[in-house]
Amino acid sequence: MRMANVIGHKQPKRILQNALAEGRVAHAYLFHGPEGVGKTTLAMAFANTLLCREGTGDACSGCSICRRFDKGRFPDFFLIEPQGNNIKIEQVRELQKTAAFKPYEASAKVYLISRAETMTRDAANCLLKILEDPPRDTIFLLTTVNPYNLLPTIVSRCQPVALGRVSQQEIEQLLRDCHRGDPDTATLLATLCNGLPGKAWAMAEPDKGLGTREIVFQLYEKVKKANISELIKQAEEFEKNKDIMPEVLEQLLLWYRDQLIWKETSDKGLIINVDKIEELKTDSEFRDKSYLIKSIRNILEAKMQINRNVNFRLIIEVLMLRLAGCA
Ligand SMILES: [Zn+2]
């Protein structure tokens, strides 16, 4: 996997490649940024580049190391991921054992620890000991959504690599190049994913993101009809599928945002749900601005309350009644 094939992240890529060119690669890096931004993808490409026999500043894709790396079968590369919800002490002990040996074939061994914040306390303390006295010819690549969820002593031993959101055009191009849906779907997903290629990719899977979007628009129809018993039943359904709620609220928010923007500007270029423009025209006619602003506030409030683990069912019921104009 070549770094040149990873979309976005120009600056972080340049920093990593410069370190490589100048022979001052750190023994540990921490890739951080939002879920789906491409932390593991970039870390994998960097790992491949570090291991490649031929590459100058990027993996060559052709040497025997690169070919085995791409198939997930290169013995000097180790991927450590959560087992269940956590990275466990046993996994880090295993890492410690293998790190004591010389690289099998490449000039270094590379350990990619994905979602490092899921390490148990014991696992984190064990990794800290390893990072305090790193074995020779060993490079650690950690990824996390939020460095504050890691031990500060681990963070301070890693070079930070901050990843920001990727442009809509680049994501759209990626989806088109990989034939993920038709061109219209690619445009839509690129706008909906909010700069997160991983999210666009997941939404392109049948029955995933666009499935959630269908749920959102079904919900919106119920809100429009102000059918209270239907809305209460829907809240019950959501309680059984709590995991999808952050995504449902996010998309609902974008829909209300679109209605408000359309009402104020009638500018198609500013709309995210471009495929729903006809519905947008009709609906924003009969909505007044204060209702739309209030609804956006109510959705944002529900999002925050869910994060704080307040009574889930109650939050959703109240939100629906409010959107339907009944509370
Ligand atoms: Zn190579």
mmCIF file of C-alpha atoms and ligand atoms in Angstrom:
data_model
loop_
_atom_site.group_PDB
_atom_site.id
_atom_site.type_symbol
_atom_site.label_atom_id
_atom_site.label_comp_id
_atom_site.label_asym_id
_atom_site.label_seq_id
_atom_site.Cartn_x
_atom_site.Cartn_y
_atom_site.Cartn_z
ATOM 1 C CA MET A 1 0.000 0.000 0.000
ATOM 2 C CA ARG A 2 1.605 3.222 -1.170
ATOM 3 C CA MET A 3 1.379 6.531 0.699
ATOM 4 C CA ALA A 4 0.738 8.213 -2.645
ATOM 5 C CA ASN A 5 -2.513 6.230 -2.882
ATOM 6 C CA VAL A 6 -3.835 7.540 0.434
ATOM 7 C CA ILE A 7 -6.152 10.473 -0.291
ATOM 8 C CA GLY A 8 -5.801 13.800 1.557
ATOM 9 C CA HIS A 9 -3.379 14.396 4.465
ATOM 10 C CA LYS A 10 -0.716 16.116 2.354
ATOM 11 C CA GLN A 11 1.057 17.760 5.265
ATOM 12 C CA PRO A 12 1.279 14.673 7.545
ATOM 13 C CA LYS A 13 2.488 12.589 4.597
ATOM 14 C CA ARG A 14 5.188 15.133 3.842
ATOM 15 C CA ILE A 15 6.361 15.160 7.469
ATOM 16 C CA LEU A 16 6.588 11.352 7.548
ATOM 17 C CA GLN A 17 8.365 11.126 4.206
ATOM 18 C CA ASN A 18 10.818 13.866 5.176
ATOM 19 C CA ALA A 19 11.679 11.976 8.363
ATOM 20 C CA LEU A 20 12.329 8.912 6.236
ATOM 21 C CA ALA A 21 14.454 10.802 3.702
ATOM 22 C CA GLU A 22 16.531 12.425 6.438
ATOM 23 C CA GLY A 23 16.991 9.155 8.341
ATOM 24 C CA ARG A 24 15.335 10.431 11.524
ATOM 25 C CA VAL A 25 12.320 8.197 11.866
ATOM 26 C CA ALA A 26 11.022 8.249 15.444
ATOM 27 C CA HIS A 27 10.516 4.993 17.310
ATOM 28 C CA ALA A 28 6.848 5.780 17.960
ATOM 29 C CA TYR A 29 4.126 7.799 16.201
ATOM 30 C CA LEU A 30 0.603 8.625 17.291
ATOM 31 C CA PHE A 31 -1.881 9.121 14.448
ATOM 32 C CA HIS A 32 -4.918 10.990 15.730
ATOM 33 C CA GLY A 33 -8.071 12.392 14.151
ATOM 34 C CA PRO A 34 -11.819 11.741 13.867
ATOM 35 C CA GLU A 35 -13.286 8.279 13.266
ATOM 36 C CA GLY A 36 -13.104 7.431 9.559
ATOM 37 C CA VAL A 37 -10.549 10.127 8.643
ATOM 38 C CA GLY A 38 -7.969 7.536 7.548
ATOM 39 C CA LYS A 39 -5.611 7.051 10.503
ATOM 40 C CA THR A 40 -5.172 3.302 10.086
ATOM 41 C CA THR A 41 -4.977 3.620 6.295
ATOM 42 C CA LEU A 42 -2.151 6.154 6.485
ATOM 43 C CA ALA A 43 -0.393 4.250 9.277
ATOM 44 C CA MET A 44 -0.548 1.061 7.169
ATOM 45 C CA ALA A 45 0.911 2.860 4.140
ATOM 46 C CA PHE A 46 3.664 4.346 6.306
ATOM 47 C CA ALA A 47 4.400 0.904 7.788
ATOM 48 C CA ASN A 48 4.680 -0.543 4.285
ATOM 49 C CA THR A 49 6.989 2.311 3.279
ATOM 50 C CA LEU A 50 9.228 1.701 6.310
ATOM 51 C CA LEU A 51 9.479 -1.990 5.478
ATOM 52 C CA CYS A 52 9.808 -1.830 1.674
ATOM 53 C CA ARG A 53 13.125 -2.978 0.275
ATOM 54 C CA GLU A 54 13.185 -0.790 -2.816
ATOM 55 C CA GLY A 55 11.175 2.296 -1.964
ATOM 56 C CA THR A 56 12.584 5.768 -1.796
ATOM 57 C CA GLY A 57 10.097 7.790 0.223
ATOM 58 C CA ASP A 58 7.191 5.488 -0.559
ATOM 59 C CA ALA A 59 6.452 1.779 -0.814
ATOM 60 C CA CYS A 60 7.266 0.377 -4.253
ATOM 61 C CA SER A 61 4.321 -2.076 -4.379
ATOM 62 C CA GLY A 62 6.445 -4.456 -6.447
ATOM 63 C CA CYS A 63 9.153 -5.960 -4.212
ATOM 64 C CA SER A 64 8.594 -9.253 -2.436
ATOM 65 C CA ILE A 65 8.084 -7.447 0.898
ATOM 66 C CA CYS A 66 5.416 -5.131 -0.536
ATOM 67 C CA ARG A 67 3.594 -7.989 -2.228
ATOM 68 C CA ARG A 68 3.422 -9.968 1.019
ATOM 69 C CA PHE A 69 2.518 -6.849 3.008
ATOM 70 C CA ASP A 70 -0.444 -6.235 0.710
ATOM 71 C CA LYS A 71 -1.621 -9.792 1.297
ATOM 72 C CA GLY A 72 -1.299 -9.308 5.068
ATOM 73 C CA ARG A 73 1.482 -11.895 5.255
ATOM 74 C CA PHE A 74 4.702 -10.083 6.082
ATOM 75 C CA PRO A 75 6.382 -11.366 9.250
ATOM 76 C CA ASP A 76 7.958 -8.066 10.388
ATOM 77 C CA PHE A 77 4.599 -6.285 10.505
ATOM 78 C CA PHE A 78 2.215 -6.720 13.422
ATOM 79 C CA LEU A 79 -1.314 -5.331 13.655
ATOM 80 C CA ILE A 80 -2.739 -5.104 17.158
ATOM 81 C CA GLU A 81 -6.459 -4.367 17.356
ATOM 82 C CA PRO A 82 -9.029 -4.528 20.147
ATOM 83 C CA GLN A 83 -10.290 -8.030 20.861
ATOM 84 C CA GLY A 84 -13.894 -7.360 21.750
ATOM 85 C CA ASN A 85 -13.914 -3.898 23.344
ATOM 86 C CA ASN A 86 -10.299 -3.758 24.506
ATOM 87 C CA ILE A 87 -6.680 -4.309 23.680
ATOM 88 C CA LYS A 88 -5.748 -6.686 26.460
ATOM 89 C CA ILE A 89 -2.592 -7.157 28.503
ATOM 90 C CA GLU A 90 -1.990 -10.567 26.866
ATOM 91 C CA GLN A 91 -1.777 -8.872 23.456
ATOM 92 C CA VAL A 92 0.815 -6.368 24.666
ATOM 93 C CA ARG A 93 2.814 -9.139 26.409
ATOM 94 C CA GLU A 94 2.860 -11.046 23.130
ATOM 95 C CA LEU A 95 4.094 -7.863 21.412
ATOM 96 C CA GLN A 96 6.807 -7.522 24.069
ATOM 97 C CA LYS A 97 7.961 -11.087 23.394
ATOM 98 C CA THR A 98 8.255 -10.693 19.611
ATOM 99 C CA ALA A 99 9.815 -7.219 19.884
ATOM 100 C CA ALA A 100 12.809 -8.732 21.671
ATOM 101 C CA PHE A 101 13.819 -10.597 18.516
ATOM 102 C CA LYS A 102 15.616 -9.131 15.513
ATOM 103 C CA PRO A 103 13.581 -8.330 12.403
ATOM 104 C CA TYR A 104 13.006 -11.401 10.332
ATOM 105 C CA GLU A 105 13.718 -9.863 6.961
ATOM 106 C CA ALA A 106 13.220 -6.076 6.850
ATOM 107 C CA SER A 107 15.472 -3.507 8.516
ATOM 108 C CA ALA A 108 12.892 -2.977 11.283
ATOM 109 C CA LYS A 109 9.787 -4.485 12.826
ATOM 110 C CA VAL A 110 6.660 -2.341 12.733
ATOM 111 C CA TYR A 111 3.800 -2.607 15.244
ATOM 112 C CA LEU A 112 0.537 -0.880 14.388
ATOM 113 C CA ILE A 113 -1.649 -0.499 17.468
ATOM 114 C CA SER A 114 -5.071 0.492 16.215
ATOM 115 C CA ARG A 115 -7.533 2.273 18.547
ATOM 116 C CA ALA A 116 -4.868 2.499 21.233
ATOM 117 C CA GLU A 117 -7.311 4.181 23.636
ATOM 118 C CA THR A 118 -9.035 0.812 24.084
ATOM 119 C CA MET A 119 -5.990 -0.610 25.900
ATOM 120 C CA THR A 120 -6.842 -1.770 29.406
ATOM 121 C CA ARG A 121 -4.938 -0.050 32.201
ATOM 122 C CA ASP A 122 -2.574 -3.018 32.507
ATOM 123 C CA ALA A 123 -2.031 -3.150 28.747
ATOM 124 C CA ALA A 124 -1.295 0.589 28.629
ATOM 125 C CA ASN A 125 1.178 0.355 31.498
ATOM 126 C CA CYS A 126 2.930 -2.549 29.831
ATOM 127 C CA LEU A 127 3.177 -0.642 26.532
ATOM 128 C CA LEU A 128 4.492 2.383 28.409
ATOM 129 C CA LYS A 129 7.359 0.282 29.810
ATOM 130 C CA ILE A 130 8.205 -0.875 26.275
ATOM 131 C CA LEU A 131 8.138 2.687 24.933
ATOM 132 C CA GLU A 132 10.346 3.888 27.794
ATOM 133 C CA ASP A 133 13.053 1.517 26.699
ATOM 134 C CA PRO A 134 12.215 0.632 23.096
ATOM 135 C CA PRO A 135 13.832 -2.473 21.607
ATOM 136 C CA ARG A 136 16.239 -1.827 18.717
ATOM 137 C CA ASP A 137 14.917 -1.734 15.162
ATOM 138 C CA THR A 138 11.312 -1.501 16.298
ATOM 139 C CA ILE A 139 8.788 1.167 15.309
ATOM 140 C CA PHE A 140 5.406 1.645 16.950
ATOM 141 C CA LEU A 141 2.485 3.294 15.164
ATOM 142 C CA LEU A 142 -0.488 4.046 17.403
ATOM 143 C CA THR A 143 -3.855 5.360 16.252
ATOM 144 C CA THR A 144 -6.546 7.020 18.347
ATOM 145 C CA VAL A 145 -9.564 9.280 17.960
ATOM 146 C CA ASN A 146 -8.595 11.249 21.027
ATOM 147 C CA PRO A 147 -5.071 11.420 22.520
ATOM 148 C CA TYR A 148 -6.587 12.603 25.813
ATOM 149 C CA ASN A 149 -7.952 9.098 26.293
ATOM 150 C CA LEU A 150 -4.403 7.719 26.429
ATOM 151 C CA LEU A 151 -1.881 7.881 29.259
ATOM 152 C CA PRO A 152 -0.099 11.250 28.910
ATOM 153 C CA THR A 153 3.170 9.386 29.456
ATOM 154 C CA ILE A 154 2.449 7.292 26.342
ATOM 155 C CA VAL A 155 1.453 10.345 24.297
ATOM 156 C CA SER A 156 4.635 12.192 25.260
ATOM 157 C CA ARG A 157 6.767 9.324 23.928
ATOM 158 C CA CYS A 158 5.172 9.444 20.479
ATOM 159 C CA GLN A 159 5.559 11.873 17.594
ATOM 160 C CA PRO A 160 2.057 13.227 16.981
ATOM 161 C CA VAL A 161 0.573 12.932 13.468
ATOM 162 C CA ALA A 162 -2.657 14.966 13.377
ATOM 163 C CA LEU A 163 -5.080 14.109 10.574
ATOM 164 C CA GLY A 164 -7.723 16.595 9.455
ATOM 165 C CA ARG A 165 -10.790 16.133 7.273
ATOM 166 C CA VAL A 166 -10.371 15.309 3.579
ATOM 167 C CA SER A 167 -11.854 17.456 0.803
ATOM 168 C CA GLN A 168 -15.180 16.484 -0.719
ATOM 169 C CA GLN A 169 -13.646 16.359 -4.224
ATOM 170 C CA GLU A 170 -10.962 13.880 -3.193
ATOM 171 C CA ILE A 171 -13.491 11.591 -1.500
ATOM 172 C CA GLU A 172 -15.811 11.769 -4.493
ATOM 173 C CA GLN A 173 -12.926 10.864 -6.794
ATOM 174 C CA LEU A 174 -11.957 7.927 -4.567
ATOM 175 C CA LEU A 175 -15.500 6.532 -4.645
ATOM 176 C CA ARG A 176 -15.662 6.924 -8.416
ATOM 177 C CA ASP A 177 -12.240 5.358 -8.967
ATOM 178 C CA CYS A 178 -13.236 2.370 -6.861
ATOM 179 C CA HIS A 179 -16.673 2.121 -8.535
ATOM 180 C CA ARG A 180 -18.489 2.603 -5.279
ATOM 181 C CA GLY A 181 -22.015 3.292 -6.540
ATOM 182 C CA ASP A 182 -23.018 5.399 -9.532
ATOM 183 C CA PRO A 183 -21.649 8.952 -9.973
ATOM 184 C CA ASP A 184 -24.694 10.560 -8.301
ATOM 185 C CA THR A 185 -24.336 8.312 -5.268
ATOM 186 C CA ALA A 186 -20.616 9.131 -5.096
ATOM 187 C CA THR A 187 -21.406 12.861 -5.035
ATOM 188 C CA LEU A 188 -24.055 12.393 -2.397
ATOM 189 C CA LEU A 189 -21.887 10.225 -0.143
ATOM 190 C CA ALA A 190 -18.963 12.621 -0.488
ATOM 191 C CA THR A 191 -21.165 15.471 0.751
ATOM 192 C CA LEU A 192 -22.830 13.480 3.523
ATOM 193 C CA CYS A 193 -19.621 12.033 4.992
ATOM 194 C CA ASN A 194 -18.337 15.398 6.200
ATOM 195 C CA GLY A 195 -14.698 14.964 5.190
ATOM 196 C CA LEU A 196 -14.379 11.395 6.502
ATOM 197 C CA PRO A 197 -13.491 8.926 3.715
ATOM 198 C CA GLY A 198 -14.038 5.932 6.029
ATOM 199 C CA LYS A 199 -17.587 7.060 6.651
ATOM 200 C CA ALA A 200 -18.274 7.511 2.925
ATOM 201 C CA TRP A 201 -16.816 4.082 2.324
ATOM 202 C CA ALA A 202 -19.017 2.500 5.001
ATOM 203 C CA MET A 203 -22.092 4.298 3.676
ATOM 204 C CA ALA A 204 -21.380 2.934 0.209
ATOM 205 C CA GLU A 205 -21.888 -0.577 1.602
ATOM 206 C CA PRO A 206 -25.403 -1.785 0.877
ATOM 207 C CA ASP A 207 -27.642 -1.716 3.999
ATOM 208 C CA LYS A 208 -25.317 0.655 5.839
ATOM 209 C CA GLY A 209 -25.235 4.460 5.657
ATOM 210 C CA LEU A 210 -27.782 4.952 2.939
ATOM 211 C CA GLY A 211 -29.920 2.491 4.882
ATOM 212 C CA THR A 212 -29.703 4.838 7.872
ATOM 213 C CA ARG A 213 -30.624 7.691 5.577
ATOM 214 C CA GLU A 214 -33.802 5.877 4.552
ATOM 215 C CA ILE A 215 -34.664 5.505 8.239
ATOM 216 C CA VAL A 216 -34.123 9.241 8.690
ATOM 217 C CA PHE A 217 -36.485 10.157 5.879
ATOM 218 C CA GLN A 218 -39.131 7.687 7.075
ATOM 219 C CA LEU A 219 -38.859 9.280 10.493
ATOM 220 C CA TYR A 220 -39.149 12.725 8.962
ATOM 221 C CA GLU A 221 -42.401 11.683 7.199
ATOM 222 C CA LYS A 222 -43.846 10.644 10.554
ATOM 223 C CA VAL A 223 -42.737 13.948 12.053
ATOM 224 C CA LYS A 224 -44.450 15.803 9.219
ATOM 225 C CA LYS A 225 -47.714 13.965 9.786
ATOM 226 C CA ALA A 226 -47.335 14.569 13.536
ATOM 227 C CA ASN A 227 -48.506 11.015 14.109
ATOM 228 C CA ILE A 228 -47.803 10.733 17.838
ATOM 229 C CA SER A 229 -48.434 7.027 18.345
ATOM 230 C CA GLU A 230 -46.198 6.226 15.347
ATOM 231 C CA LEU A 231 -43.464 8.477 16.728
ATOM 232 C CA ILE A 232 -43.597 6.839 20.157
ATOM 233 C CA LYS A 233 -43.343 3.416 18.505
ATOM 234 C CA GLN A 234 -40.362 4.687 16.515
ATOM 235 C CA ALA A 235 -38.644 5.823 19.739
ATOM 236 C CA GLU A 236 -39.133 2.288 21.070
ATOM 237 C CA GLU A 237 -37.480 0.914 17.917
ATOM 238 C CA PHE A 238 -34.548 3.291 18.315
ATOM 239 C CA GLU A 239 -34.090 2.159 21.899
ATOM 240 C CA LYS A 240 -33.485 -1.360 20.577
ATOM 241 C CA ASN A 241 -30.937 -0.037 18.062
ATOM 242 C CA LYS A 242 -29.171 2.663 20.057
ATOM 243 C CA ASP A 243 -25.974 2.322 18.016
ATOM 244 C CA ILE A 244 -27.488 3.892 14.913
ATOM 245 C CA MET A 245 -28.836 6.936 16.789
ATOM 246 C CA PRO A 246 -25.752 9.210 16.525
ATOM 247 C CA GLU A 247 -25.787 8.722 12.736
ATOM 248 C CA VAL A 248 -29.589 9.201 12.529
ATOM 249 C CA LEU A 249 -29.357 12.470 14.467
ATOM 250 C CA GLU A 250 -26.410 13.653 12.392
ATOM 251 C CA GLN A 251 -28.306 13.096 9.148
ATOM 252 C CA LEU A 252 -31.519 14.560 10.546
ATOM 253 C CA LEU A 253 -29.527 17.632 11.511
ATOM 254 C CA LEU A 254 -28.150 17.972 7.970
ATOM 255 C CA TRP A 255 -31.693 17.715 6.595
ATOM 256 C CA TYR A 256 -33.030 20.500 8.822
ATOM 257 C CA ARG A 257 -29.928 22.532 8.049
ATOM 258 C CA ASP A 258 -30.656 22.089 4.326
ATOM 259 C CA GLN A 259 -34.249 23.261 4.792
ATOM 260 C CA LEU A 260 -33.087 26.382 6.572
ATOM 261 C CA ILE A 261 -30.372 27.143 4.011
ATOM 262 C CA TRP A 262 -32.796 26.615 1.130
ATOM 263 C CA LYS A 263 -35.408 28.831 2.748
ATOM 264 C CA GLU A 264 -32.858 31.603 3.163
ATOM 265 C CA THR A 265 -30.873 31.317 -0.082
ATOM 266 C CA SER A 266 -32.566 28.977 -2.626
ATOM 267 C CA ASP A 267 -28.991 28.140 -3.657
ATOM 268 C CA LYS A 268 -28.643 24.517 -4.750
ATOM 269 C CA GLY A 269 -24.855 24.756 -4.454
ATOM 270 C CA LEU A 270 -25.143 25.041 -0.663
ATOM 271 C CA ILE A 271 -27.360 21.990 -0.233
ATOM 272 C CA ILE A 272 -26.020 18.673 1.070
ATOM 273 C CA ASN A 273 -28.983 16.378 0.296
ATOM 274 C CA VAL A 274 -28.889 17.353 -3.364
ATOM 275 C CA ASP A 275 -31.007 14.380 -4.460
ATOM 276 C CA LYS A 276 -33.903 15.607 -2.297
ATOM 277 C CA ILE A 277 -34.123 19.071 -3.802
ATOM 278 C CA GLU A 278 -37.790 18.802 -4.881
ATOM 279 C CA GLU A 279 -38.873 17.758 -1.413
ATOM 280 C CA LEU A 280 -36.756 20.545 0.014
ATOM 281 C CA LYS A 281 -38.503 23.139 -2.150
ATOM 282 C CA THR A 282 -41.991 22.017 -1.077
ATOM 283 C CA ASP A 283 -41.197 21.553 2.582
ATOM 284 C CA SER A 284 -39.269 24.743 3.200
ATOM 285 C CA GLU A 285 -42.304 26.592 1.773
ATOM 286 C CA PHE A 286 -44.541 25.695 4.685
ATOM 287 C CA ARG A 287 -41.880 25.684 7.418
ATOM 288 C CA ASP A 288 -41.126 28.931 9.111
ATOM 289 C CA LYS A 289 -37.620 29.967 9.924
ATOM 290 C CA SER A 290 -38.068 29.978 13.699
ATOM 291 C CA TYR A 291 -39.358 26.360 13.620
ATOM 292 C CA LEU A 292 -36.285 25.272 11.641
ATOM 293 C CA ILE A 293 -33.837 27.031 13.950
ATOM 294 C CA LYS A 294 -35.596 25.621 17.016
ATOM 295 C CA SER A 295 -35.534 22.114 15.509
ATOM 296 C CA ILE A 296 -31.797 22.333 14.810
ATOM 297 C CA ARG A 297 -31.239 23.370 18.437
ATOM 298 C CA ASN A 298 -33.420 20.507 19.658
ATOM 299 C CA ILE A 299 -31.502 17.931 17.599
ATOM 300 C CA LEU A 300 -28.155 19.302 18.827
ATOM 301 C CA GLU A 301 -29.403 19.169 22.397
ATOM 302 C CA ALA A 302 -30.532 15.537 21.946
ATOM 303 C CA LYS A 303 -27.107 14.655 20.520
ATOM 304 C CA MET A 304 -25.349 16.096 23.568
ATOM 305 C CA GLN A 305 -27.734 14.445 26.037
ATOM 306 C CA ILE A 306 -27.226 11.041 24.411
ATOM 307 C CA ASN A 307 -23.485 11.472 24.795
ATOM 308 C CA ARG A 308 -24.041 12.193 28.484
ATOM 309 C CA ASN A 309 -26.054 8.974 28.880
ATOM 310 C CA VAL A 310 -29.232 10.733 30.002
ATOM 311 C CA ASN A 311 -32.415 8.566 29.709
ATOM 312 C CA PHE A 312 -32.245 7.546 26.060
ATOM 313 C CA ARG A 313 -35.914 6.786 25.421
ATOM 314 C CA LEU A 314 -37.064 10.029 27.019
ATOM 315 C CA ILE A 315 -34.608 12.143 24.984
ATOM 316 C CA ILE A 316 -35.793 10.627 21.705
ATOM 317 C CA GLU A 317 -39.489 10.883 22.590
ATOM 318 C CA VAL A 318 -39.161 14.514 23.601
ATOM 319 C CA LEU A 319 -37.177 15.296 20.457
ATOM 320 C CA MET A 320 -39.797 13.735 18.211
ATOM 321 C CA LEU A 321 -42.681 15.492 19.896
ATOM 322 C CA ARG A 322 -40.801 18.767 19.601
ATOM 323 C CA LEU A 323 -40.028 18.256 15.897
ATOM 324 C CA ALA A 324 -43.685 17.338 15.315
ATOM 325 C CA GLY A 325 -44.636 20.598 16.983
ATOM 326 C CA CYS A 326 -46.377 18.921 19.919
ATOM 327 C CA ALA A 327 -44.035 19.950 22.712
HETATM 328 ZN ZN ZN B 1 8.538 -2.572 -1.969
#
